[in-house]
């Protein structure tokens, strides 16, 4: 490993540490992530030829630009998806779409609500992606739970349940989509063999978190903040809800039919939903009310948390630099050698690492490093690939910034890295290990 590679790794580690102690430094994590991104790639430019073939002489600028733009394009699809999903959910919320869902889930018992939230998040994230599911559930929680401390516990559970639910579905998480598209796992195989471990990785942490919830929820109705909902009929509010959530479910179908990136489908849903809400308001009697609606839609778009978007940009592009210099691939190879090919240990460690760095390049590195075998652990639906899907998905729950769901919940509910690490990390880890043990029992004695 060259001195330059070590320097880039040090910059990443220092930047990551500063993000972790945000509550101490009081410096916004987005600012640190952007500095980390720029610093890593600036160091990379000292000797790009050692990492990118063709980056020599007059071709340096074009070769490096091609690499960065490739990573930026991949990152941008995630960011546009995030922005589109957040706006759709905000539109549904502001138009009263979640009101009847809130009423359906409403209960006085804190523990009963916890289990309802857990299972709804778990199964919804298997249909949608865990990012979109987290946004939807946080919006619902805001209508049901007034106490900030209680809502932080529910929000932490949303992160765990969303990641667990996404792990057993071929369309529930980016990493399972990658493995499925590559033909390394099958839809039937991953659902049949990963479902029960995923359930356990959610239920056990949910039970532990439920021990800290006692008593009943406050009875005051917080739904009155949605002024627009009062102007729509019950049928219109339900229409907005089903268009929004149904549209999000339609996104993977749209991708399958058109082969366009998922963010294009998100923008389609956003355009349809926006148009429908405009039609609902066009018949308002007073012209000024219609103008107010136009203003409110604009406000919804302006409510996107740009600090979260920029944080995502910084983190993903910094990790892309590590991927480009070959650190992640070398790490995967080192794990394989260190644990003598024990795939339970290798994938288990990869899962822990996925809570620190983005799981997409980790899984991509494993896919590129390990060839598919005809039989054994490395075969299609073999132990290695199924465990990789489980560990990379569920492992991200161990740190608040270890998954897209965690990052967006962190931004929406203002959870701190320190609070999550102190209160939730060990709980998520217990569930993670229990799921691996369950998978081992299933593969050893049943399948």
CSV table of C-alpha atoms in Angstrom, one decimal:
chain,number,residue,atom,x,y,z
A,1,UNK,CA,0.0,0.0,0.0
A,2,UNK,CA,1.5,3.3,-1.1
A,3,UNK,CA,2.0,6.4,1.1
A,4,UNK,CA,-0.6,8.3,-1.0
A,5,UNK,CA,-3.2,5.5,-0.4
A,6,UNK,CA,-2.5,5.6,3.3
A,7,UNK,CA,-2.9,9.4,3.3
A,8,UNK,CA,-6.3,9.1,1.6
A,9,UNK,CA,-7.4,6.5,4.1
A,10,UNK,CA,-6.3,8.8,7.0
A,11,UNK,CA,-8.2,11.7,5.6
A,12,UNK,CA,-11.3,9.5,5.4
A,13,UNK,CA,-10.9,8.2,8.9
A,14,UNK,CA,-10.4,11.6,10.4
A,15,UNK,CA,-13.4,13.0,8.5
A,16,UNK,CA,-15.5,10.1,9.6
A,17,UNK,CA,-14.4,10.6,13.2
A,18,UNK,CA,-15.4,14.3,13.0
A,19,UNK,CA,-18.8,13.3,11.7
A,20,UNK,CA,-19.2,10.9,14.6
A,21,UNK,CA,-18.5,13.6,17.2
A,22,UNK,CA,-20.8,16.2,15.6
A,23,UNK,CA,-22.6,16.7,18.9
A,24,UNK,CA,-19.2,17.6,20.5
A,25,UNK,CA,-17.7,19.8,17.7
A,26,UNK,CA,-21.1,21.4,16.8
A,27,UNK,CA,-19.9,21.4,13.2
A,28,UNK,CA,-22.6,20.2,10.8
A,29,UNK,CA,-21.8,16.7,9.4
A,30,UNK,CA,-22.6,17.8,5.9
A,31,UNK,CA,-19.7,20.4,6.0
A,32,UNK,CA,-17.3,17.7,7.2
A,33,UNK,CA,-18.5,15.2,4.6
A,34,UNK,CA,-18.0,17.8,1.7
A,35,UNK,CA,-14.5,18.6,3.0
A,36,UNK,CA,-13.6,14.9,3.3
A,37,UNK,CA,-14.9,14.3,-0.3
A,38,UNK,CA,-12.8,17.2,-1.7
A,39,UNK,CA,-9.7,16.3,0.3
A,40,UNK,CA,-9.7,12.6,-0.7
A,41,UNK,CA,-10.0,13.4,-4.4
A,42,UNK,CA,-7.4,16.2,-4.2
A,43,UNK,CA,-4.9,13.8,-2.7
A,44,UNK,CA,-5.9,11.3,-5.4
A,45,UNK,CA,-4.8,13.9,-8.0
A,46,UNK,CA,-1.2,13.8,-6.8
A,47,UNK,CA,-0.6,10.6,-8.6
A,48,UNK,CA,-3.8,9.5,-10.5
A,49,UNK,CA,-1.8,7.3,-12.9
A,50,UNK,CA,-1.2,4.8,-10.1
A,51,UNK,CA,-4.9,4.2,-9.8
A,52,UNK,CA,-6.4,4.9,-13.2
A,53,UNK,CA,-4.9,3.4,-16.3
A,54,UNK,CA,-4.5,6.0,-19.0
A,55,UNK,CA,-4.2,8.9,-16.6
A,56,UNK,CA,-0.8,10.0,-17.9
A,57,UNK,CA,0.5,13.0,-19.7
A,58,UNK,CA,-2.1,15.1,-21.4
A,59,UNK,CA,-4.8,12.5,-20.7
A,60,UNK,CA,-4.8,13.0,-16.9
A,61,UNK,CA,-7.7,15.5,-16.8
A,62,UNK,CA,-10.0,13.6,-19.1
A,63,UNK,CA,-9.3,10.2,-17.6
A,64,UNK,CA,-9.9,11.4,-14.0
A,65,UNK,CA,-12.9,13.4,-15.1
A,66,UNK,CA,-14.4,10.3,-16.6
A,67,UNK,CA,-13.9,8.4,-13.3
A,68,UNK,CA,-15.3,11.1,-11.1
A,69,UNK,CA,-18.3,11.8,-13.4
A,70,UNK,CA,-19.1,8.1,-13.4
A,71,UNK,CA,-19.2,8.0,-9.6
A,72,UNK,CA,-21.0,11.4,-9.5
A,73,UNK,CA,-23.7,10.1,-11.9
A,74,UNK,CA,-24.3,7.0,-9.7
A,75,UNK,CA,-24.4,9.3,-6.6
A,76,UNK,CA,-26.8,11.8,-8.4
A,77,UNK,CA,-29.3,9.0,-9.1
A,78,UNK,CA,-29.5,8.3,-5.4
A,79,UNK,CA,-29.8,12.0,-4.5
A,80,UNK,CA,-32.5,12.6,-7.0
A,81,UNK,CA,-34.4,9.6,-5.8
A,82,UNK,CA,-34.1,10.8,-2.3
A,83,UNK,CA,-35.3,14.3,-3.1
A,84,UNK,CA,-38.2,13.0,-5.2
A,85,UNK,CA,-39.3,10.6,-2.5
A,86,UNK,CA,-39.1,13.2,0.2
A,87,UNK,CA,-41.1,15.6,-1.8
A,88,UNK,CA,-43.8,13.0,-2.7
A,89,UNK,CA,-44.2,12.1,1.0
A,90,UNK,CA,-44.4,15.8,2.0
A,91,UNK,CA,-47.1,16.3,-0.7
A,92,UNK,CA,-49.1,13.4,0.6
A,93,UNK,CA,-48.6,14.6,4.2
A,94,UNK,CA,-49.6,18.2,3.6
A,95,UNK,CA,-52.7,17.1,1.7
A,96,UNK,CA,-53.9,14.9,4.5
A,97,UNK,CA,-53.0,11.6,2.8
A,98,UNK,CA,-51.7,10.1,6.0
A,99,UNK,CA,-54.6,11.0,8.2
A,100,UNK,CA,-56.5,7.8,7.8
A,101,UNK,CA,-53.4,5.7,8.2
A,102,UNK,CA,-52.7,7.6,11.4
A,103,UNK,CA,-56.2,6.9,12.5
A,104,UNK,CA,-55.9,3.2,11.7
A,105,UNK,CA,-52.7,2.8,13.7
A,106,UNK,CA,-53.7,5.0,16.6
A,107,UNK,CA,-53.5,3.4,20.0
A,108,UNK,CA,-53.1,4.6,23.5
A,109,UNK,CA,-50.4,2.0,24.4
A,110,UNK,CA,-46.8,2.9,23.6
A,111,UNK,CA,-45.8,-0.7,23.3
A,112,UNK,CA,-48.7,-1.6,21.0
A,113,UNK,CA,-47.8,1.3,18.7
A,114,UNK,CA,-44.1,0.1,18.7
A,115,UNK,CA,-45.1,-3.3,17.3
A,116,UNK,CA,-47.5,-1.8,14.8
A,117,UNK,CA,-44.7,0.5,13.6
A,118,UNK,CA,-42.2,-2.3,13.5
A,119,UNK,CA,-44.2,-4.7,11.4
A,120,UNK,CA,-45.6,-2.0,9.0
A,121,UNK,CA,-42.1,-0.7,8.4
A,122,UNK,CA,-40.7,-4.2,8.0
A,123,UNK,CA,-43.1,-5.3,5.3
A,124,UNK,CA,-43.4,-1.9,3.6
A,125,UNK,CA,-39.6,-1.7,3.1
A,126,UNK,CA,-39.8,-5.1,1.3
A,127,UNK,CA,-42.1,-3.5,-1.3
A,128,UNK,CA,-40.7,0.0,-1.4
A,129,UNK,CA,-37.0,0.7,-0.7
A,130,UNK,CA,-35.9,1.2,3.0
A,131,UNK,CA,-35.2,4.9,2.3
A,132,UNK,CA,-38.7,5.8,1.1
A,133,UNK,CA,-40.3,3.6,3.8
A,134,UNK,CA,-38.4,5.5,6.5
A,135,UNK,CA,-39.6,8.8,5.3
A,136,UNK,CA,-43.2,7.6,5.2
A,137,UNK,CA,-43.0,6.1,8.7
A,138,UNK,CA,-41.4,9.2,10.3
A,139,UNK,CA,-44.2,11.4,8.8
A,140,UNK,CA,-46.8,9.0,10.4
A,141,UNK,CA,-44.9,9.0,13.7
A,142,UNK,CA,-45.0,12.8,13.9
A,143,UNK,CA,-48.7,12.6,13.8
A,144,UNK,CA,-49.0,9.9,16.5
A,145,UNK,CA,-46.2,10.7,19.0
A,146,UNK,CA,-45.7,14.1,20.6
A,147,UNK,CA,-43.0,13.3,23.1
A,148,UNK,CA,-39.6,13.8,21.5
A,149,UNK,CA,-37.8,11.2,23.6
A,150,UNK,CA,-40.3,8.5,22.8
A,151,UNK,CA,-40.3,9.4,19.1
A,152,UNK,CA,-36.5,9.0,19.1
A,153,UNK,CA,-36.9,5.4,20.2
A,154,UNK,CA,-39.6,4.8,17.5
A,155,UNK,CA,-37.4,6.4,14.9
A,156,UNK,CA,-34.5,4.2,15.8
A,157,UNK,CA,-36.8,1.1,15.4
A,158,UNK,CA,-37.8,2.4,12.0
A,159,UNK,CA,-34.2,2.3,10.9
A,160,UNK,CA,-33.7,-1.2,12.2
A,161,UNK,CA,-37.0,-2.5,10.8
A,162,UNK,CA,-36.5,-0.8,7.4
A,163,UNK,CA,-33.1,-2.4,6.9
A,164,UNK,CA,-34.2,-5.8,8.1
A,165,UNK,CA,-37.3,-5.7,5.8
A,166,UNK,CA,-35.2,-4.7,2.8
A,167,UNK,CA,-32.7,-7.6,3.3
A,168,UNK,CA,-35.1,-10.5,2.4
A,169,UNK,CA,-36.7,-8.9,-0.6
A,170,UNK,CA,-35.0,-8.8,-4.0
A,171,UNK,CA,-36.3,-5.2,-4.5
A,172,UNK,CA,-36.1,-4.0,-0.9
A,173,UNK,CA,-32.5,-2.8,-0.8
A,174,UNK,CA,-29.9,-1.6,-3.3
A,175,UNK,CA,-27.5,-4.4,-2.4
A,176,UNK,CA,-30.1,-7.2,-2.9
A,177,UNK,CA,-31.1,-5.5,-6.2
A,178,UNK,CA,-27.5,-5.6,-7.3
A,179,UNK,CA,-27.1,-9.3,-6.4
A,180,UNK,CA,-30.4,-10.2,-7.9
A,181,UNK,CA,-29.7,-8.4,-11.2
A,182,UNK,CA,-26.3,-10.1,-11.4
A,183,UNK,CA,-28.0,-13.5,-11.0
A,184,UNK,CA,-26.2,-14.4,-7.8
A,185,UNK,CA,-29.4,-14.8,-5.8
A,186,UNK,CA,-32.9,-15.7,-7.0
A,187,UNK,CA,-36.1,-14.0,-5.7
A,188,UNK,CA,-37.5,-17.3,-4.4
A,189,UNK,CA,-34.3,-18.3,-2.8
A,190,UNK,CA,-33.6,-15.1,-0.9
A,191,UNK,CA,-37.2,-14.7,0.3
A,192,UNK,CA,-37.4,-18.4,1.5
A,193,UNK,CA,-34.1,-18.5,3.3
A,194,UNK,CA,-33.5,-14.9,4.5
A,195,UNK,CA,-37.1,-14.0,5.6
A,196,UNK,CA,-36.9,-15.7,9.1
A,197,UNK,CA,-33.4,-14.3,9.9
A,198,UNK,CA,-34.6,-10.8,8.9
A,199,UNK,CA,-37.7,-11.1,11.1
A,200,UNK,CA,-35.6,-12.1,14.1
A,201,UNK,CA,-33.1,-9.2,13.4
A,202,UNK,CA,-36.1,-6.9,13.7
A,203,UNK,CA,-38.2,-8.5,16.4
A,204,UNK,CA,-35.4,-9.0,19.0
A,205,UNK,CA,-34.3,-5.3,18.9
A,206,UNK,CA,-38.0,-4.2,18.9
A,207,UNK,CA,-38.6,-6.3,22.1
A,208,UNK,CA,-35.5,-4.8,23.8
A,209,UNK,CA,-36.6,-1.2,22.8
A,210,UNK,CA,-40.1,-1.9,24.1
A,211,UNK,CA,-38.8,-2.4,27.6
A,212,UNK,CA,-37.9,1.4,27.7
A,213,UNK,CA,-41.5,2.4,26.8
A,214,UNK,CA,-44.1,2.5,29.6
A,215,UNK,CA,-47.5,4.0,30.0
A,216,UNK,CA,-49.7,5.5,27.4
A,217,UNK,CA,-49.3,8.1,24.6
A,218,UNK,CA,-50.6,11.7,25.0
A,219,UNK,CA,-54.2,11.9,23.6
A,220,UNK,CA,-53.9,15.3,22.0
A,221,UNK,CA,-54.5,15.3,18.3
A,222,UNK,CA,-51.5,16.6,16.3
A,223,UNK,CA,-53.1,16.2,12.9
A,224,UNK,CA,-54.4,19.8,12.9
A,225,UNK,CA,-51.1,21.1,11.6
A,226,UNK,CA,-52.1,20.0,8.1
A,227,UNK,CA,-54.2,23.0,6.9
A,228,UNK,CA,-54.5,21.8,3.4
A,229,UNK,CA,-56.2,18.6,4.5
A,230,UNK,CA,-59.1,20.6,5.7
A,231,UNK,CA,-59.8,21.9,2.2
A,232,UNK,CA,-59.9,18.4,0.6
A,233,UNK,CA,-62.6,15.8,1.0
A,234,UNK,CA,-62.0,12.4,2.6
A,235,UNK,CA,-62.0,10.8,-0.9
A,236,UNK,CA,-59.5,13.3,-2.3
A,237,UNK,CA,-57.1,12.7,0.7
A,238,UNK,CA,-57.3,9.0,0.1
A,239,UNK,CA,-56.7,9.5,-3.6
A,240,UNK,CA,-53.5,11.5,-2.7
A,241,UNK,CA,-52.3,8.8,-0.4
A,242,UNK,CA,-52.8,5.9,-2.8
A,243,UNK,CA,-51.3,7.9,-5.7
A,244,UNK,CA,-48.3,8.7,-3.6
A,245,UNK,CA,-47.6,5.4,-1.9
A,246,UNK,CA,-49.0,3.4,-4.9
A,247,UNK,CA,-46.7,5.4,-7.1
A,248,UNK,CA,-43.7,4.6,-5.0
A,249,UNK,CA,-44.6,0.9,-5.2
A,250,UNK,CA,-44.9,1.3,-9.0
A,251,UNK,CA,-41.3,2.6,-9.3
A,252,UNK,CA,-39.6,-0.8,-9.5
A,253,UNK,CA,-42.2,-2.0,-12.0
A,254,UNK,CA,-41.6,1.1,-14.1
A,255,UNK,CA,-37.8,0.3,-13.9
A,256,UNK,CA,-38.4,-3.3,-15.1
A,257,UNK,CA,-40.6,-2.2,-18.0
A,258,UNK,CA,-38.5,0.8,-19.2
A,259,UNK,CA,-35.1,-0.2,-17.9
A,260,UNK,CA,-34.7,3.5,-16.9
A,261,UNK,CA,-33.0,4.3,-13.5
A,262,UNK,CA,-35.4,4.4,-10.4
A,263,UNK,CA,-35.1,8.2,-10.0
A,264,UNK,CA,-36.9,8.6,-13.3
A,265,UNK,CA,-39.8,6.7,-12.0
A,266,UNK,CA,-39.8,8.8,-8.8
A,267,UNK,CA,-39.9,12.0,-10.9
A,268,UNK,CA,-42.8,10.5,-12.9
A,269,UNK,CA,-44.8,9.9,-9.7
A,270,UNK,CA,-44.0,13.3,-8.4
A,271,UNK,CA,-45.2,15.0,-11.6
A,272,UNK,CA,-48.5,13.0,-11.5
A,273,UNK,CA,-49.1,13.7,-7.9
A,274,UNK,CA,-48.3,17.4,-8.2
A,275,UNK,CA,-50.7,17.6,-11.2
A,276,UNK,CA,-53.5,15.9,-9.4
A,277,UNK,CA,-53.2,18.1,-6.3
A,278,UNK,CA,-53.3,21.2,-8.7
A,279,UNK,CA,-56.5,19.9,-10.2
A,280,UNK,CA,-58.1,19.4,-6.8
A,281,UNK,CA,-57.4,23.0,-6.0
A,282,UNK,CA,-58.3,24.6,-9.3
A,283,UNK,CA,-62.0,24.9,-8.4
A,284,UNK,CA,-61.4,26.8,-5.2
A,285,UNK,CA,-63.8,29.7,-5.0
A,286,UNK,CA,-61.3,32.3,-4.0
A,287,UNK,CA,-58.5,33.2,-6.3
A,288,UNK,CA,-56.2,34.0,-3.5
A,289,UNK,CA,-56.6,30.4,-2.1
A,290,UNK,CA,-55.5,29.0,-5.4
A,291,UNK,CA,-52.4,31.3,-5.3
A,292,UNK,CA,-51.8,30.1,-1.7
A,293,UNK,CA,-51.8,26.5,-3.0
A,294,UNK,CA,-49.2,27.3,-5.6
A,295,UNK,CA,-47.1,28.9,-2.8
A,296,UNK,CA,-47.5,25.9,-0.6
A,297,UNK,CA,-46.3,23.4,-3.2
A,298,UNK,CA,-43.3,25.6,-3.7
A,299,UNK,CA,-42.8,25.6,0.0
A,300,UNK,CA,-42.9,21.8,0.0
A,301,UNK,CA,-40.1,21.7,-2.5
A,302,UNK,CA,-38.1,24.1,-0.5
A,303,UNK,CA,-38.5,22.0,2.7
A,304,UNK,CA,-36.1,19.4,1.3
A,305,UNK,CA,-33.3,19.1,3.8
A,306,UNK,CA,-30.4,20.1,1.7
A,307,UNK,CA,-27.9,19.5,4.5
A,308,UNK,CA,-28.8,15.8,4.4
A,309,UNK,CA,-28.5,15.7,0.6
A,310,UNK,CA,-25.1,17.4,0.7
A,311,UNK,CA,-24.0,15.0,3.5
A,312,UNK,CA,-25.0,12.1,1.3
A,313,UNK,CA,-23.1,13.6,-1.6
A,314,UNK,CA,-19.9,14.0,0.5
A,315,UNK,CA,-20.0,10.5,2.0
A,316,UNK,CA,-20.8,8.6,-1.2
A,317,UNK,CA,-18.1,10.5,-3.2
A,318,UNK,CA,-15.5,10.0,-0.5
A,319,UNK,CA,-16.3,6.3,-0.4
A,320,UNK,CA,-16.1,6.3,-4.2
A,321,UNK,CA,-12.5,7.5,-3.9
A,322,UNK,CA,-11.7,4.6,-1.6
A,323,UNK,CA,-13.3,2.3,-4.2
A,324,UNK,CA,-11.2,3.8,-7.0
A,325,UNK,CA,-7.9,3.4,-5.2
A,326,UNK,CA,-8.7,-0.3,-4.6
A,327,UNK,CA,-9.0,-0.2,-0.8
A,328,UNK,CA,-12.4,-1.9,-0.5
A,329,UNK,CA,-11.5,-4.7,-2.8
A,330,UNK,CA,-8.2,-5.2,-0.9
A,331,UNK,CA,-10.1,-5.3,2.3
A,332,UNK,CA,-12.5,-8.0,1.1
A,333,UNK,CA,-9.5,-10.1,-0.1
A,334,UNK,CA,-7.8,-9.6,3.3
A,335,UNK,CA,-10.9,-10.8,5.1
A,336,UNK,CA,-11.0,-13.9,3.0
A,337,UNK,CA,-7.4,-14.7,3.8
A,338,UNK,CA,-7.6,-13.8,7.5
A,339,UNK,CA,-10.6,-16.0,8.1
A,340,UNK,CA,-9.5,-18.9,5.9
A,341,UNK,CA,-12.6,-18.7,3.7
A,342,UNK,CA,-15.1,-19.0,6.6
A,343,UNK,CA,-18.0,-17.3,4.8
A,344,UNK,CA,-20.0,-16.7,8.0
A,345,UNK,CA,-17.2,-14.7,9.5
A,346,UNK,CA,-16.3,-12.9,6.2
A,347,UNK,CA,-19.8,-11.8,5.5
A,348,UNK,CA,-20.4,-11.0,9.2
A,349,UNK,CA,-17.4,-8.6,9.2
A,350,UNK,CA,-18.6,-7.1,5.9
A,351,UNK,CA,-21.9,-6.4,7.5
A,352,UNK,CA,-20.2,-4.6,10.4
A,353,UNK,CA,-18.1,-2.6,7.9
A,354,UNK,CA,-21.3,-1.7,6.0
A,355,UNK,CA,-22.4,0.3,9.1
A,356,UNK,CA,-19.2,2.4,8.6
A,357,UNK,CA,-18.9,2.8,4.9
A,358,UNK,CA,-21.6,2.5,2.2
A,359,UNK,CA,-22.6,-1.1,1.6
A,360,UNK,CA,-23.0,-0.6,-2.2
A,361,UNK,CA,-19.2,-0.4,-3.0
A,362,UNK,CA,-18.6,-3.2,-0.4
A,363,UNK,CA,-21.0,-5.5,-2.1
A,364,UNK,CA,-19.7,-4.4,-5.5
A,365,UNK,CA,-16.2,-5.2,-4.4
A,366,UNK,CA,-17.2,-8.7,-3.3
A,367,UNK,CA,-19.1,-9.3,-6.5
A,368,UNK,CA,-16.0,-8.4,-8.5
A,369,UNK,CA,-13.6,-10.4,-6.3
A,370,UNK,CA,-15.4,-13.7,-5.9
A,371,UNK,CA,-16.4,-15.8,-9.0
A,372,UNK,CA,-19.6,-17.7,-9.1
A,373,UNK,CA,-19.2,-21.4,-8.6
A,374,UNK,CA,-21.3,-24.2,-10.0
A,375,UNK,CA,-21.8,-25.7,-6.6
A,376,UNK,CA,-21.1,-24.9,-2.9
A,377,UNK,CA,-21.2,-21.7,-0.9
A,378,UNK,CA,-20.3,-19.5,-3.9
A,379,UNK,CA,-23.0,-21.0,-6.2
A,380,UNK,CA,-26.2,-19.1,-7.1
A,381,UNK,CA,-28.3,-18.8,-3.9
A,382,UNK,CA,-25.2,-20.2,-2.1
A,383,UNK,CA,-24.5,-19.4,1.6
A,384,UNK,CA,-22.0,-16.6,0.7
A,385,UNK,CA,-24.3,-14.6,-1.6
A,386,UNK,CA,-27.4,-14.9,0.6
A,387,UNK,CA,-25.5,-14.0,3.8
A,388,UNK,CA,-24.0,-11.1,1.9
A,389,UNK,CA,-27.5,-9.8,1.1
A,390,UNK,CA,-28.5,-10.2,4.8
A,391,UNK,CA,-25.4,-8.8,6.4
A,392,UNK,CA,-24.9,-5.8,4.1
A,393,UNK,CA,-28.6,-4.9,4.6
A,394,UNK,CA,-29.1,-5.5,8.3
A,395,UNK,CA,-25.5,-4.5,9.3
A,396,UNK,CA,-26.2,-0.9,8.3
A,397,UNK,CA,-28.5,-0.6,11.3
A,398,UNK,CA,-25.6,-0.6,13.8
A,399,UNK,CA,-24.7,3.0,13.2
A,400,UNK,CA,-27.1,5.8,12.3
A,401,UNK,CA,-25.1,6.7,9.2
A,402,UNK,CA,-24.7,3.1,8.1
A,403,UNK,CA,-27.6,3.1,5.8
A,404,UNK,CA,-29.8,5.4,3.7
A,405,UNK,CA,-32.6,4.8,6.1
A,406,UNK,CA,-30.5,5.9,9.0
A,407,UNK,CA,-29.2,9.0,7.3
A,408,UNK,CA,-32.7,10.3,6.3
A,409,UNK,CA,-34.1,9.5,9.8
A,410,UNK,CA,-31.1,11.3,11.3
A,411,UNK,CA,-31.9,14.4,9.2
A,412,UNK,CA,-35.7,14.3,9.8
A,413,UNK,CA,-35.7,13.6,13.5
A,414,UNK,CA,-32.4,15.3,14.4
A,415,UNK,CA,-31.0,12.1,16.0
A,416,UNK,CA,-27.3,12.5,16.9
A,417,UNK,CA,-24.6,9.9,16.1
A,418,UNK,CA,-23.6,9.7,19.8
A,419,UNK,CA,-27.2,9.1,21.1
A,420,UNK,CA,-27.8,6.3,18.6
A,421,UNK,CA,-24.4,4.7,19.2
A,422,UNK,CA,-25.0,4.7,23.0
A,423,UNK,CA,-28.6,3.6,23.0
A,424,UNK,CA,-29.2,1.6,19.9
A,425,UNK,CA,-26.0,0.2,18.4
A,426,UNK,CA,-25.7,-2.7,20.8
A,427,UNK,CA,-29.4,-3.6,20.3
A,428,UNK,CA,-29.1,-3.6,16.5
A,429,UNK,CA,-25.9,-5.8,16.9
A,430,UNK,CA,-27.7,-8.3,19.0
A,431,UNK,CA,-30.5,-8.6,16.4
A,432,UNK,CA,-27.9,-8.8,13.6
A,433,UNK,CA,-26.0,-11.8,15.3
A,434,UNK,CA,-29.3,-13.5,16.2
A,435,UNK,CA,-30.3,-13.4,12.5
A,436,UNK,CA,-26.9,-14.9,11.4
A,437,UNK,CA,-27.4,-17.7,14.0
A,438,UNK,CA,-30.9,-18.4,12.7
A,439,UNK,CA,-29.6,-18.6,9.1
A,440,UNK,CA,-26.9,-21.0,10.2
A,441,UNK,CA,-29.5,-23.2,11.9
A,442,UNK,CA,-31.8,-23.1,8.8
A,443,UNK,CA,-29.0,-24.0,6.4
A,444,UNK,CA,-27.6,-26.7,8.6
A,445,UNK,CA,-30.7,-28.5,9.6
A,446,UNK,CA,-33.5,-27.6,7.2
A,447,UNK,CA,-32.4,-26.4,3.7
